[in-house]
Tab-separated table of C-alpha atoms and ligand atoms in Angstrom:
chain	number	residue	atom	x	y	z
A	185	UNK	CA	0.000	0.000	0.000
A	186	UNK	CA	1.329	3.348	-0.985
A	187	UNK	CA	0.565	6.324	1.220
A	188	UNK	CA	0.618	9.795	-0.151
A	189	UNK	CA	3.008	12.180	1.603
A	190	UNK	CA	0.156	14.383	2.881
A	191	UNK	CA	-1.702	11.324	4.178
A	192	UNK	CA	1.365	10.367	6.201
A	193	UNK	CA	1.618	13.882	7.620
A	194	UNK	CA	-2.044	13.915	8.631
A	195	UNK	CA	-1.819	10.414	10.124
A	196	UNK	CA	1.201	11.488	12.186
A	197	UNK	CA	-0.603	14.685	13.208
A	198	UNK	CA	-3.756	12.787	14.235
A	199	UNK	CA	-1.823	10.163	16.182
A	200	UNK	CA	0.292	12.827	17.851
A	201	UNK	CA	-2.760	14.856	18.874
A	202	UNK	CA	-4.397	11.753	20.330
A	203	UNK	CA	-1.260	10.982	22.356
A	204	UNK	CA	-1.038	14.561	23.629
A	205	UNK	CA	-4.685	14.483	24.748
A	206	UNK	CA	-4.267	11.117	26.473
A	207	UNK	CA	-1.191	12.389	28.313
A	208	UNK	CA	-3.011	15.577	29.369
A	209	UNK	CA	-5.977	13.570	30.684
A	210	UNK	CA	-3.665	11.048	32.394
A	211	UNK	CA	-1.543	13.682	34.138
A	212	UNK	CA	-4.657	15.622	35.159
A	213	UNK	CA	-6.369	12.525	36.589
A	214	UNK	CA	-3.543	10.585	38.208
A	215	UNK	CA	-0.906	13.204	39.008
A	216	UNK	CA	-3.063	16.263	39.759
A	217	UNK	CA	-5.943	14.239	41.184
A	218	UNK	CA	-8.771	15.672	39.087
A	219	UNK	CA	-11.586	13.154	39.295
A	220	UNK	CA	-15.234	13.465	38.306
A	221	UNK	CA	-17.373	14.446	41.299
A	222	UNK	CA	-18.911	11.415	42.926
A	223	UNK	CA	-22.543	11.442	43.888
A	224	UNK	CA	-21.905	9.113	46.790
A	225	UNK	CA	-23.544	11.351	49.391
A	226	UNK	CA	-27.312	11.254	49.142
A	227	UNK	CA	-30.139	12.398	51.372
A	228	UNK	CA	-33.900	12.765	51.316
A	229	UNK	CA	-34.708	16.282	50.020
A	230	UNK	CA	-37.829	16.409	52.201
A	231	UNK	CA	-35.751	15.856	55.345
A	232	UNK	CA	-32.939	18.337	54.624
A	233	UNK	CA	-34.008	20.608	57.506
A	234	UNK	CA	-33.625	17.755	59.986
A	235	UNK	CA	-30.343	16.303	58.776
A	236	UNK	CA	-26.914	17.230	60.075
A	237	UNK	CA	-25.314	19.559	59.090
A	238	UNK	CA	-28.067	21.030	56.916
A	239	UNK	CA	-30.314	21.727	59.905
A	240	UNK	CA	-27.885	24.517	60.834
A	241	UNK	CA	-26.429	26.136	57.685
A	242	UNK	CA	-23.533	28.554	57.860
A	243	UNK	CA	-19.788	28.976	58.071
A	244	UNK	CA	-17.985	26.937	60.726
A	245	UNK	CA	-14.265	27.102	61.443
A	246	UNK	CA	-12.710	23.639	61.447
A	247	UNK	CA	-9.008	24.441	61.365
A	248	UNK	CA	-6.348	27.083	60.940
A	249	UNK	CA	-8.048	29.382	58.413
A	250	UNK	CA	-10.096	26.424	57.229
A	251	UNK	CA	-13.869	26.406	57.168
A	252	UNK	CA	-16.815	24.184	56.458
A	253	UNK	CA	-19.580	26.129	54.724
A	254	UNK	CA	-22.975	24.454	54.742
A	255	UNK	CA	-25.633	25.947	52.494
A	256	UNK	CA	-29.199	24.908	51.733
A	257	UNK	CA	-30.705	26.058	48.450
A	258	UNK	CA	-34.409	26.240	47.768
A	259	UNK	CA	-36.651	28.168	45.407
A	260	UNK	CA	-35.596	30.989	45.478
A	261	UNK	CA	-33.101	31.350	48.249
A	262	UNK	CA	-29.712	30.317	49.569
A	263	UNK	CA	-29.715	29.712	53.293
A	264	UNK	CA	-26.140	30.675	54.173
A	265	UNK	CA	-26.795	31.014	57.882
A	266	UNK	CA	-27.158	34.803	58.050
A	267	UNK	CA	-30.242	37.000	57.814
A	268	UNK	CA	-28.734	39.491	55.364
A	269	UNK	CA	-27.299	36.796	53.022
A	270	UNK	CA	-23.801	38.204	53.513
A	271	UNK	CA	-21.004	35.962	54.755
A	272	UNK	CA	-17.540	37.212	55.644
A	273	UNK	CA	-14.610	34.925	54.907
A	274	UNK	CA	-11.027	35.766	55.933
A	275	UNK	CA	-8.604	36.237	53.053
A	276	UNK	CA	-6.610	33.085	52.301
A	277	UNK	CA	-9.177	30.819	53.922
A	278	UNK	CA	-9.786	27.359	52.570
A	279	UNK	CA	-13.516	26.750	52.434
A	280	UNK	CA	-15.159	23.373	51.995
A	281	UNK	CA	-18.585	23.938	50.489
A	282	UNK	CA	-21.262	21.466	51.436
A	283	UNK	CA	-24.452	22.265	49.575
A	284	UNK	CA	-27.794	20.681	48.822
A	285	UNK	CA	-31.213	21.680	47.530
A	286	UNK	CA	-34.614	21.049	49.078
A	287	UNK	CA	-36.684	21.183	45.914
A	288	UNK	CA	-35.565	21.530	42.305
A	289	UNK	CA	-32.226	21.716	40.515
A	290	UNK	CA	-30.341	24.920	41.252
A	291	UNK	CA	-26.979	26.274	40.230
A	292	UNK	CA	-24.231	27.344	42.585
A	293	UNK	CA	-21.738	29.754	41.104
A	294	UNK	CA	-19.500	32.215	42.869
A	295	UNK	CA	-18.736	34.734	40.159
A	296	UNK	CA	-15.054	35.422	39.676
A	297	UNK	CA	-13.929	32.114	41.230
A	298	UNK	CA	-13.751	28.503	40.087
A	299	UNK	CA	-16.703	27.595	42.314
A	300	UNK	CA	-19.457	26.365	40.024
A	301	UNK	CA	-21.641	23.376	40.835
A	302	UNK	CA	-25.047	21.985	40.006
A	303	UNK	CA	-27.294	21.232	42.973
A	304	UNK	CA	-29.603	18.272	42.551
A	305	UNK	CA	-32.331	17.282	44.997
A	306	UNK	CA	-31.248	14.193	46.917
A	307	UNK	CA	-27.530	14.836	46.511
A	308	UNK	CA	-24.869	16.754	48.380
A	309	UNK	CA	-22.538	18.844	46.222
A	310	UNK	CA	-19.092	19.528	47.650
A	311	UNK	CA	-16.203	21.653	46.494
A	312	UNK	CA	-13.161	23.207	48.130
A	313	UNK	CA	-11.915	26.671	47.292
A	314	UNK	CA	-9.225	28.937	48.717
A	315	UNK	CA	-10.126	32.619	48.637
A	316	UNK	CA	-6.814	34.335	47.892
A	317	UNK	CA	-8.111	37.737	46.846
A	318	UNK	CA	-10.050	40.250	48.908
A	319	UNK	CA	-13.320	41.437	47.504
A	320	UNK	CA	-17.043	41.034	47.278
A	321	UNK	CA	-18.214	37.951	45.449
A	322	UNK	CA	-21.723	37.120	44.371
A	323	UNK	CA	-23.094	33.638	44.845
A	324	UNK	CA	-25.761	33.112	42.232
A	325	UNK	CA	-27.985	30.504	40.696
A	326	UNK	CA	-27.078	29.684	37.116
A	327	UNK	CA	-29.657	26.968	36.449
A	328	UNK	CA	-33.100	28.204	35.528
A	329	UNK	CA	-35.273	27.066	38.428
A	330	UNK	CA	-38.494	29.019	38.123
A	331	UNK	CA	-40.094	32.440	38.304
A	332	UNK	CA	-37.750	33.735	41.014
A	333	UNK	CA	-34.533	32.367	39.511
A	334	UNK	CA	-32.996	35.825	39.092
A	335	UNK	CA	-33.605	36.603	42.798
A	336	UNK	CA	-31.469	33.723	44.039
A	337	UNK	CA	-28.216	35.095	45.329
A	338	UNK	CA	-26.040	35.731	48.355
A	339	UNK	CA	-22.853	37.684	48.965
A	340	UNK	CA	-19.449	36.508	50.076
A	341	UNK	CA	-17.049	39.113	51.372
A	342	UNK	CA	-13.424	38.073	51.498
A	343	UNK	CA	-11.842	40.340	54.093
A	344	UNK	CA	-8.261	40.931	55.203
A	345	UNK	CA	-8.282	40.710	58.983
B	543	CUA	CU1	-32.242	28.552	41.609
B	543	CUA	CU2	-32.175	29.394	39.381
């Protein structure tokens, strides 16, 4: 079989690209530890208010500048544990988000950060983020969830103490 010169070039290019992608995925998964989120933690959406820790949402310090942040989403609100929907987080803090929804699917995005999750009834969504920069960040819903979708938000203030 005779291969045209251009065919050989494109074959080499295609094979090379495939190898590069496989290496990128491999390094990302096994060296950097990026794994798909597991949906191992489940709960009954109707009983969210009674289950630990969702019966008492809010920011709790668990270590040296390390926090557990429990949030309950519902149409059309984020219960972040404060009346004014503003939560202050010290600059440089590592925050473990622990979030669920009581009713329908909601989004969970903190604009300007890498925090972006989908909240599904019956599941607990978790993510860890370190807030390195001071500022005011908006937590918002980015999944259309009903008539009050655009009202769903809270504020995170990263403060230098
Ligand atoms: Cu909740 Cu859109």
